[in-house]
CSV table of C-alpha atoms in Angstrom, one decimal:
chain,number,residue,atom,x,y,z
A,1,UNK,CA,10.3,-51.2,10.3
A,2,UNK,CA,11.1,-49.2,7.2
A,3,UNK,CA,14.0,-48.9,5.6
A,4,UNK,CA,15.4,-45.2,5.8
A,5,UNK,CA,19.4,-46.4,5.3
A,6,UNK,CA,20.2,-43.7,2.2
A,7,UNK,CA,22.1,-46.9,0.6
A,8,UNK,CA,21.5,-49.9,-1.2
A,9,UNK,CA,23.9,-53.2,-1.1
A,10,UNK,CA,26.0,-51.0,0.2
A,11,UNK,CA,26.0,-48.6,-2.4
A,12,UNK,CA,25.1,-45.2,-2.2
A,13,UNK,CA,21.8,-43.7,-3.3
A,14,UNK,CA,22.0,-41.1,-6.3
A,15,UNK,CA,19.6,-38.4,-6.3
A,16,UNK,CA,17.9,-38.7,-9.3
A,17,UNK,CA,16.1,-35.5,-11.0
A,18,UNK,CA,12.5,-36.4,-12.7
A,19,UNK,CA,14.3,-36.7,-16.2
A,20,UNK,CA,16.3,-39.6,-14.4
A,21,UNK,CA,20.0,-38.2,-14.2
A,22,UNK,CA,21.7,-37.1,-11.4
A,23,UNK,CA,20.7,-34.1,-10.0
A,24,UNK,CA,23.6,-30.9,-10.0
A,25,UNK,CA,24.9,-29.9,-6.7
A,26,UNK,CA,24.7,-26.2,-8.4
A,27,UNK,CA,25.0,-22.7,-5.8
A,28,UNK,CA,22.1,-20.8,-5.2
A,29,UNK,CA,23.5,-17.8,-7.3
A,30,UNK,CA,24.8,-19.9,-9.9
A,31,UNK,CA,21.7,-21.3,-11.3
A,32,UNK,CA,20.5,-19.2,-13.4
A,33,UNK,CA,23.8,-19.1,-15.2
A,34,UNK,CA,23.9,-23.1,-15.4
A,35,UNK,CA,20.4,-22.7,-16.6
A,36,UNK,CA,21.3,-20.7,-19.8
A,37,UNK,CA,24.0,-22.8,-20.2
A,38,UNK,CA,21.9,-25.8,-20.3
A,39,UNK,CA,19.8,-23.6,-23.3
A,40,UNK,CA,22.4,-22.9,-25.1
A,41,UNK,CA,23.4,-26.4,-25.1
A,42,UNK,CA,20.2,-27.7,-26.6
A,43,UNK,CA,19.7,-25.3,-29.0
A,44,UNK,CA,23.5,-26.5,-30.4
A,45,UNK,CA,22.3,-30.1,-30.2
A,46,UNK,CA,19.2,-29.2,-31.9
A,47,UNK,CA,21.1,-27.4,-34.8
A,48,UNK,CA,18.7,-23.9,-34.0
A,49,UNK,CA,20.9,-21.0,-34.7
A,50,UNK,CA,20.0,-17.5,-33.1
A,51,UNK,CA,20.5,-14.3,-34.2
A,52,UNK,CA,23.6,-13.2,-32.2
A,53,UNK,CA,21.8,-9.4,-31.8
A,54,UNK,CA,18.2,-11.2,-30.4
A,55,UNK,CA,19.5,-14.4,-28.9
A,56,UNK,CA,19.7,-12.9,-25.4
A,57,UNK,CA,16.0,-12.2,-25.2
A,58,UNK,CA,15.4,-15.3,-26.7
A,59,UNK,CA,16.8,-17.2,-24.5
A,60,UNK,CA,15.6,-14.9,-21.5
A,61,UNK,CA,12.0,-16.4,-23.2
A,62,UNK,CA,12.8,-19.9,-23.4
A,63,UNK,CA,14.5,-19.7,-19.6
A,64,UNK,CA,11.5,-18.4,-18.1
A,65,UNK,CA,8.7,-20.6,-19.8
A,66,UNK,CA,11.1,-23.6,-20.3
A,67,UNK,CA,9.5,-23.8,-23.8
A,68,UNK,CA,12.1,-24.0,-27.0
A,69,UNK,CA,9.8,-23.0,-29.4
A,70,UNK,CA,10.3,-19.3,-28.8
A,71,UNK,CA,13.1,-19.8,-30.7
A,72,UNK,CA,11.1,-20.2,-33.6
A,73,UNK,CA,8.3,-18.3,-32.8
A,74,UNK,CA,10.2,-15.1,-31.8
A,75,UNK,CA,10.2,-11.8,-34.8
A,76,UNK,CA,12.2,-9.0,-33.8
A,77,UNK,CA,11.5,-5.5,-36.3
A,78,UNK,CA,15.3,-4.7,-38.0
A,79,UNK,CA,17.3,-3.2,-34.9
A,80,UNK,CA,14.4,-4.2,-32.5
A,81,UNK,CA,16.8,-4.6,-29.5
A,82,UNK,CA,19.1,-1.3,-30.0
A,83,UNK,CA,16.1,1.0,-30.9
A,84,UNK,CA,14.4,-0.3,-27.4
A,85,UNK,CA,17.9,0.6,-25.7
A,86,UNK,CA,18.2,4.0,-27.1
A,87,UNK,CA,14.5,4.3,-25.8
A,88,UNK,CA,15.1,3.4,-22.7
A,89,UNK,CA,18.6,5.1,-22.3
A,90,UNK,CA,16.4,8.1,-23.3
A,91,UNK,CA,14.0,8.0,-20.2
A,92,UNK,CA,11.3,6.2,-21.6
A,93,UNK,CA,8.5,4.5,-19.8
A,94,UNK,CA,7.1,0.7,-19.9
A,95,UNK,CA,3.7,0.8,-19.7
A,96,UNK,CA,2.0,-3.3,-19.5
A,97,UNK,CA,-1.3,-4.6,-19.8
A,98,UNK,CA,-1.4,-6.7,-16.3
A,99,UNK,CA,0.3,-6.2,-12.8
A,100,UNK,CA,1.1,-9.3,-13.3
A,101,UNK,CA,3.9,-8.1,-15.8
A,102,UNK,CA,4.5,-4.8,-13.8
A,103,UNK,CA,5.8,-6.6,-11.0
A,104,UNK,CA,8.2,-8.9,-13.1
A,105,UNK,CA,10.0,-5.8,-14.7
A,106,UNK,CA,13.2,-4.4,-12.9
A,107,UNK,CA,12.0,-1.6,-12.1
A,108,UNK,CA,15.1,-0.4,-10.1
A,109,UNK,CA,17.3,-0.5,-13.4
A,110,UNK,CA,15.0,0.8,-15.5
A,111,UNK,CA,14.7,4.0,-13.1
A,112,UNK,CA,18.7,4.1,-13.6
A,113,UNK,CA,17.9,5.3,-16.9
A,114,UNK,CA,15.0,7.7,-15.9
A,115,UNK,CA,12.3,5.7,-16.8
A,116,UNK,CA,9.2,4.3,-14.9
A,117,UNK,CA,6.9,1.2,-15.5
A,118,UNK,CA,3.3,1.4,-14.8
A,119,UNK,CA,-0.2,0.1,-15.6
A,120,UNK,CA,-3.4,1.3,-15.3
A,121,UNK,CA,-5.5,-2.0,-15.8
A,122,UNK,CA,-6.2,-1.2,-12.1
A,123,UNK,CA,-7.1,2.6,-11.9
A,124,UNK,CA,-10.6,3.3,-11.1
A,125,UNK,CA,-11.1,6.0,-13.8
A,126,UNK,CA,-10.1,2.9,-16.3
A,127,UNK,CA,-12.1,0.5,-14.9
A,128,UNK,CA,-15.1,3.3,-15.1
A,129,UNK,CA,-15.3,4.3,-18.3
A,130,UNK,CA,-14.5,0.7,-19.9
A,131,UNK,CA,-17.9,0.0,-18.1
A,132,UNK,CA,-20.0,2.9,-19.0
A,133,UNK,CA,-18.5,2.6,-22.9
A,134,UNK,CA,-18.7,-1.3,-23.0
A,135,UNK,CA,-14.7,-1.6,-23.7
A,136,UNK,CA,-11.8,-3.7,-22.0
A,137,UNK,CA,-10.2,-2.0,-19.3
A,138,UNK,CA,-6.8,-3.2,-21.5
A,139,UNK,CA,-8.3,-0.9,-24.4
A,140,UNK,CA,-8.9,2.2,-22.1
A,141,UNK,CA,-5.6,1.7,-20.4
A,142,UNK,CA,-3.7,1.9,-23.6
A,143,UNK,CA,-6.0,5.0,-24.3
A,144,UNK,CA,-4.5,6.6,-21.1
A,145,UNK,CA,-0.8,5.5,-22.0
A,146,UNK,CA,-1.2,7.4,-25.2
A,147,UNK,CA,-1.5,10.5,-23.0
A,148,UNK,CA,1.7,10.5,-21.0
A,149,UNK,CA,4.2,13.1,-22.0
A,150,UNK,CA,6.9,10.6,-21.7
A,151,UNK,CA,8.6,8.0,-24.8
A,152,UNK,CA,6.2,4.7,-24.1
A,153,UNK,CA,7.2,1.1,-24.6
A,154,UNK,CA,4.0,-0.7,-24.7
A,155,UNK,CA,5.1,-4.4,-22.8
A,156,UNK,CA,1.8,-6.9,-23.9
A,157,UNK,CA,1.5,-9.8,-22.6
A,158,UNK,CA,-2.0,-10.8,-22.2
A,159,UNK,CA,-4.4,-8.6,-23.8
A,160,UNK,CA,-5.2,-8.5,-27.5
A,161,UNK,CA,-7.4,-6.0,-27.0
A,162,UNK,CA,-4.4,-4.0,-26.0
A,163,UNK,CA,-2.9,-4.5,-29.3
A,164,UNK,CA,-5.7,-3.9,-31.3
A,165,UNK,CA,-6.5,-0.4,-29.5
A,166,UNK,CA,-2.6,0.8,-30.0
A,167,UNK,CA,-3.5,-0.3,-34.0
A,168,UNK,CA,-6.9,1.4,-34.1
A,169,UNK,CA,-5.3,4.8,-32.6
A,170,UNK,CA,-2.1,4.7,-35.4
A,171,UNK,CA,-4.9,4.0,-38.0
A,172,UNK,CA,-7.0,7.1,-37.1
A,173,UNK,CA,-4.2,9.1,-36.9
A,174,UNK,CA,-4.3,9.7,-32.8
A,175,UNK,CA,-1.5,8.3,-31.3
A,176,UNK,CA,2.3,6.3,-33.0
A,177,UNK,CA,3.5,4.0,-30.2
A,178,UNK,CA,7.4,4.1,-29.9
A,179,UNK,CA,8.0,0.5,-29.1
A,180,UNK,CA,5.4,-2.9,-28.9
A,181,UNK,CA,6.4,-6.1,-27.4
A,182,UNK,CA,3.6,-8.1,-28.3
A,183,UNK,CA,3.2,-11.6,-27.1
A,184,UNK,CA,-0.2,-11.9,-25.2
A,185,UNK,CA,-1.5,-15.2,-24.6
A,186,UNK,CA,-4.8,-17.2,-25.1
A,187,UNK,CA,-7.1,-17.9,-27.9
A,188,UNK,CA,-9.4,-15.0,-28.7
A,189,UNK,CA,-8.0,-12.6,-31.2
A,190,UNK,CA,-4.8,-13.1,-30.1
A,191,UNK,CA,-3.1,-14.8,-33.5
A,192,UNK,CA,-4.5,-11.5,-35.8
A,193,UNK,CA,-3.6,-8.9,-32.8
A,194,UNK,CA,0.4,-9.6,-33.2
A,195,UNK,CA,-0.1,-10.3,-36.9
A,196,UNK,CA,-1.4,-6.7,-37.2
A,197,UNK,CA,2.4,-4.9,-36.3
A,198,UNK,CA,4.3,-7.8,-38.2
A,199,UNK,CA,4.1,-5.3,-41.6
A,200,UNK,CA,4.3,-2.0,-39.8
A,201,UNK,CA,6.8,1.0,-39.8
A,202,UNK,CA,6.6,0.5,-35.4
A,203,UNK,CA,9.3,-1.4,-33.8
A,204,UNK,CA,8.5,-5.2,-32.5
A,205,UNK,CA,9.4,-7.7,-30.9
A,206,UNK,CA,6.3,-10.1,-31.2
A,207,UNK,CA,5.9,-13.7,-30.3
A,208,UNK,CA,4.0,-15.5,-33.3
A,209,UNK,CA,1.0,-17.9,-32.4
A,210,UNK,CA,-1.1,-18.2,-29.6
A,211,UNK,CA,2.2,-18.3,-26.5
A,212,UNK,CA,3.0,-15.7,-24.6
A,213,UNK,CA,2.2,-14.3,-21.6
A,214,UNK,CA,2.9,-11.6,-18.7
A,215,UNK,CA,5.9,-13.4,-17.7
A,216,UNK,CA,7.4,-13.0,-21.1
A,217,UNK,CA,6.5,-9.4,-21.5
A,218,UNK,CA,8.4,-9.1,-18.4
A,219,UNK,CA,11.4,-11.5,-19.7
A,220,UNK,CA,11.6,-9.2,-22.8
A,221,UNK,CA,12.3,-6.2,-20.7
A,222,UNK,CA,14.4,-7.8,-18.3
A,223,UNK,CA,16.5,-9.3,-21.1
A,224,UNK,CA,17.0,-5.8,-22.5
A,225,UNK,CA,17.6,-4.1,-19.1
A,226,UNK,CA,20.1,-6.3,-18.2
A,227,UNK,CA,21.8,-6.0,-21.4
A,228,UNK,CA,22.3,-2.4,-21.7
């Protein structure tokens, strides 16, 4: 018969997590809070010093990827963080390149402030004419954003093309985005697409290298939201 006794000689068993130390005994609504804790912690022991103005959305980064190297991989524009409050403050929208992102944003405190997030990877009139003009739907969408009457943060997390449309449309004069979080993810294009804001007059906050992803475009906003 097996052996289900939880003890040993006796002893009791420890619950072990995989990284083999005994797991926390941590409540439900305090685990995000131990989490950042444990960040902060390791960044100390690893010497890595943030910039007290950026640190919370860098460590909203590392918390929701578990990856450290956001905090060296992270650029923030001078003021980054209070120009993105005093657009949201101001009603502004957040406009991403994936539902995927869309659903991660708060959308209930951003509407607080009079603001709205949307995409329009989705929209049929977006997924027509990138067909018929042999574009990304991610290009056409930012082509629609450009439209809205309304301040636009532009929150990228997987689509270069995204990036490179908002750059094509300041270079020809069309449209000046207010805000771009860029940190789309993959291999294509995706290295030169941030690279191309890095020296521009637009505020940033763009994540270096190929890493990235919806879920950080969403972290980003999130990390300012909660923050304001």
């Amino acid at each position: 018969m097996a052996n289900t006794d939880k003890t040993v000689s006796g002893t009791p068993k420890k619950d072990l997590s995989p990284y083999g130390k005994e797991s926390e005994n941590v409540r439900p609504e305090d685990i995000e809070k131990r989490s950042f804790e444990i960040i902060t912690k390791e960044l100390e022991e690893a010497g890595i010093v943030l910039d007290e103005a950026t640190s919370f959305v860098t460590k909203r980064c590392i918390h929701t990827s578990a990856d450290f190297d956001y905090a060296h991989t992270l650029f923030f524009s001078e003021g980054a963080v209070d120009e993105m409050k005093r657009l949201i403050r101001g009603g502004a929208c957040i406009v991403t390149d994936t539902n995927m992102g869309l659903s991660g944003i708060n959308k209930k405190k951003l509407a607080s402030f009079g603001g709205e997030a949307m995409c329009f990877m989705a929209d049929e009139d977006v997924t027509k004419e990138a067909r018929e003009r042999g574009v990304t739907r991610a290009a056409v969408s930012m082509e629609k954003a450009a439209k809205l009457d309304k301040d636009v943060i532009f929150a990228i997390g997987n689509a270069p093309t995204a990036l490179i449309k908002l750059h094509e449309m300041m270079q020809e004069g069309i449209f000046v985005p207010k805000f771009v979080i860029g940190v789309p993810v993959g291999f294509v294009n995706v290295v030169w697409a941030k690279e191309l804001f890095l020296d521009g007059d637009v505020p940033y906050i763009i994540n270096k290298g190929r890493k990235g992803g919806s879920n950080i475009a969403a972290a980003i906003c999130n990390a300012v939201l909660y923050n304001m």
